[in-house]
Amino acid sequence: MNHLFPVANRANPTFIILILSIPFALFFGLMAVTANPLLISFAVALILGFALLAKPDWIIWIILTLGLLTIGILPLFIHEGFAARSAWGVSILGFFLMCVGFFKILSTPSIQKETPAFIWIALLFFIYAITVSLTNWHSSGEFFGGVKRYFQMWGFIFALCWLSLDEQKIQRWRVYMLCITAMQLPLAIYQLITWVPFRESIKSAYPNMVPIDVVAGTFGSSITGGGASAEMATFLIIILGFVLARRMEKILPNKYFILLLFISMAPLFLGETKAVLFMLPLMFMVLYRHKIMSQFRYWLLSFTMIMLITIAAGYTYLSVMPEKNREALISDTIEYNFLDKGYGGYYLNRTTAITFWAQKQQVGNPIAFIFGNGLGASHSATQGHIAVHYPGYGIDLTAVPTLLWDLGLAGFLLFLAILISAWRCASRLIRESSSAIVRADAKAIQAALTLFAFYLFYRIGILELLSFQIVFTLLLGYLAWLYRQHLQTASDNV
């Protein structure tokens, strides 16, 4: 028989590749003929992911471009379901990036000494979430859907920390983020003049729709649903924090400062995100907290300017709600945030969603109170096994009750520990670094961490919105990269 199969017997690599390619060809052919956007994006992401395993920086470029410039605006021009499913391809690339990071730390144990504590806590949170979900197994759809939503962009955290990325690559990504910032204003203007009037005309068919919410730049909008206007605003305030921090360290020339100030603040006046009235002063207070005692007059002047801008933004927001007078709007805002009125079409609001969890879990299931019910359990849109018991309640309205339902009090505290440890890491950089750029960016990251902490009680996007998760994980990964660079520089100078 040997003479009949000479190629196979010699274990020819070409023959082996040919044999292995047949099932893959059938698989991808099946994907193509189904015309299912989810399956097609899955197949494309697999091809790209395997092809770019040796080029993780290319994966980062693709994710930044698709995640922050493309996916968010697709629902305005194509079917919303198609756009949502196509985002799975970007999520898969995010998991490939995470695998590259894990492979790097396993193959290069010496990196462990340079890894900041918050990265280990983030890894512990990831392992804890998977373990709790497997222990509370309900279905494969709920498990994989929950993992995808929570961790689709966490690859940035580990990759930026553990991969060998030089200053030139990081600088290009810094500039690219400024380009993304500049894109928000023209898109926000377009959404304001094109889609807001259209949504006003169909508002009667969608009672809980707020037309102005579509002004969300590239962060995500839909024709008939909500929009990620709050996420766009938070991103712009974070960028503003970086601009002010670099100006504070006297490394940003006047002409660039004024330009960046304009492009990062102008879109804030086009939408209707009332939380800006809190986030803007909060960012400023954290960023300039050391100036209160040392340079009080300078701090007071700057704070006055920020408050004037905040008041102007507040007046703008009140002006775009003509169906309610200002007193009614303020009263309504207080009621659906802190009192008993439900938010939107939900029974619960941002405050009662937390107290409702405490009432139900403390009495009904003490173990779940501590350890949770597994990823996806509280997800209303996919009818998680806890969410189905409370239809229309909105138990996953914000990130805090979602974390509490899914991962319990322990999981919530672990997530907070990531933010606290990252703050301490940034504080060390501010104290020890001789680089003005590093000190400025560390101060800006601290301001951003404060906004993220507030955001946990405000929205759920940090746990499921791809575009905003990129911002969150990118900042943590960048902080880890700064920390490693600082340690390497310090060791070189010894």
Short mmCIF file of N, CA, C and O in Angstrom, two decimals, residues 11 16 30 37 109 115 199 209 248 267 285 307 338 418 420 429 464 468 493:
data_model
loop_
_atom_site.label_atom_id
_atom_site.label_comp_id
_atom_site.label_asym_id
_atom_site.label_seq_id
_atom_site.Cartn_x
_atom_site.Cartn_y
_atom_site.Cartn_z
N ALA A 11 4.56 11.97 5.35
CA ALA A 11 4.07 13.06 6.18
C ALA A 11 4.42 14.42 5.58
O ALA A 11 4.91 15.33 6.24
N ILE A 16 -0.61 17.51 4.65
CA ILE A 16 -1.26 17.71 5.95
C ILE A 16 -2.08 19.00 5.94
O ILE A 16 -3.23 19.03 6.39
N LEU A 30 -19.98 27.28 4.57
CA LEU A 30 -21.29 27.24 5.23
C LEU A 30 -21.64 28.61 5.81
O LEU A 30 -22.78 29.07 5.71
N PRO A 37 -25.26 37.60 9.28
CA PRO A 37 -24.17 38.54 9.59
C PRO A 37 -23.36 38.14 10.82
O PRO A 37 -22.17 38.40 10.89
N PRO A 109 7.95 34.92 32.05
CA PRO A 109 7.62 35.13 33.48
C PRO A 109 8.28 36.35 34.10
O PRO A 109 7.80 36.87 35.11
N THR A 115 4.54 44.01 36.60
CA THR A 115 3.09 44.12 36.44
C THR A 115 2.48 44.80 37.65
O THR A 115 2.67 44.35 38.79
N ARG A 199 -36.70 61.70 14.45
CA ARG A 199 -37.18 61.01 15.64
C ARG A 199 -38.32 61.79 16.31
O ARG A 199 -39.22 61.19 16.90
N MET A 209 -39.03 56.97 23.85
CA MET A 209 -37.89 57.45 23.08
C MET A 209 -37.66 58.94 23.33
O MET A 209 -38.59 59.73 23.31
N MET A 248 -1.46 71.85 32.50
CA MET A 248 -1.05 72.10 33.87
C MET A 248 0.45 71.81 34.04
O MET A 248 1.14 72.49 34.81
N PRO A 267 -19.07 69.31 21.44
CA PRO A 267 -20.17 68.33 21.34
C PRO A 267 -21.01 68.21 22.61
O PRO A 267 -22.15 67.74 22.55
N MET A 285 -12.35 68.94 39.85
CA MET A 285 -11.99 68.89 41.27
C MET A 285 -10.90 67.86 41.52
O MET A 285 -9.98 68.10 42.31
N MET A 307 -17.26 76.14 36.00
CA MET A 307 -18.64 76.27 36.46
C MET A 307 -19.47 77.10 35.50
O MET A 307 -20.65 76.81 35.28
N PHE A 338 -33.53 59.34 42.32
CA PHE A 338 -33.32 59.13 43.75
C PHE A 338 -34.57 58.74 44.53
O PHE A 338 -34.46 58.23 45.64
N ILE A 418 -10.17 47.12 41.50
CA ILE A 418 -9.40 47.43 40.29
C ILE A 418 -9.20 48.93 40.17
O ILE A 418 -8.08 49.42 39.94
N ILE A 420 -9.51 51.27 42.54
CA ILE A 420 -8.75 51.81 43.67
C ILE A 420 -7.25 51.53 43.49
O ILE A 420 -6.40 52.40 43.70
N LEU A 429 3.14 57.04 40.08
CA LEU A 429 3.76 57.66 38.91
C LEU A 429 3.87 59.17 39.09
O LEU A 429 4.88 59.77 38.72
N GLU A 464 -21.12 46.41 28.93
CA GLU A 464 -21.64 45.79 27.71
C GLU A 464 -21.50 46.61 26.44
O GLU A 464 -21.59 46.06 25.34
N PHE A 468 -17.56 52.05 24.62
CA PHE A 468 -17.15 52.61 25.91
C PHE A 468 -16.22 51.67 26.65
O PHE A 468 -15.35 52.12 27.41
N ASN A 493 18.51 53.71 35.23
CA ASN A 493 19.23 54.83 35.82
C ASN A 493 20.01 54.47 37.08
O ASN A 493 20.75 55.29 37.62
#
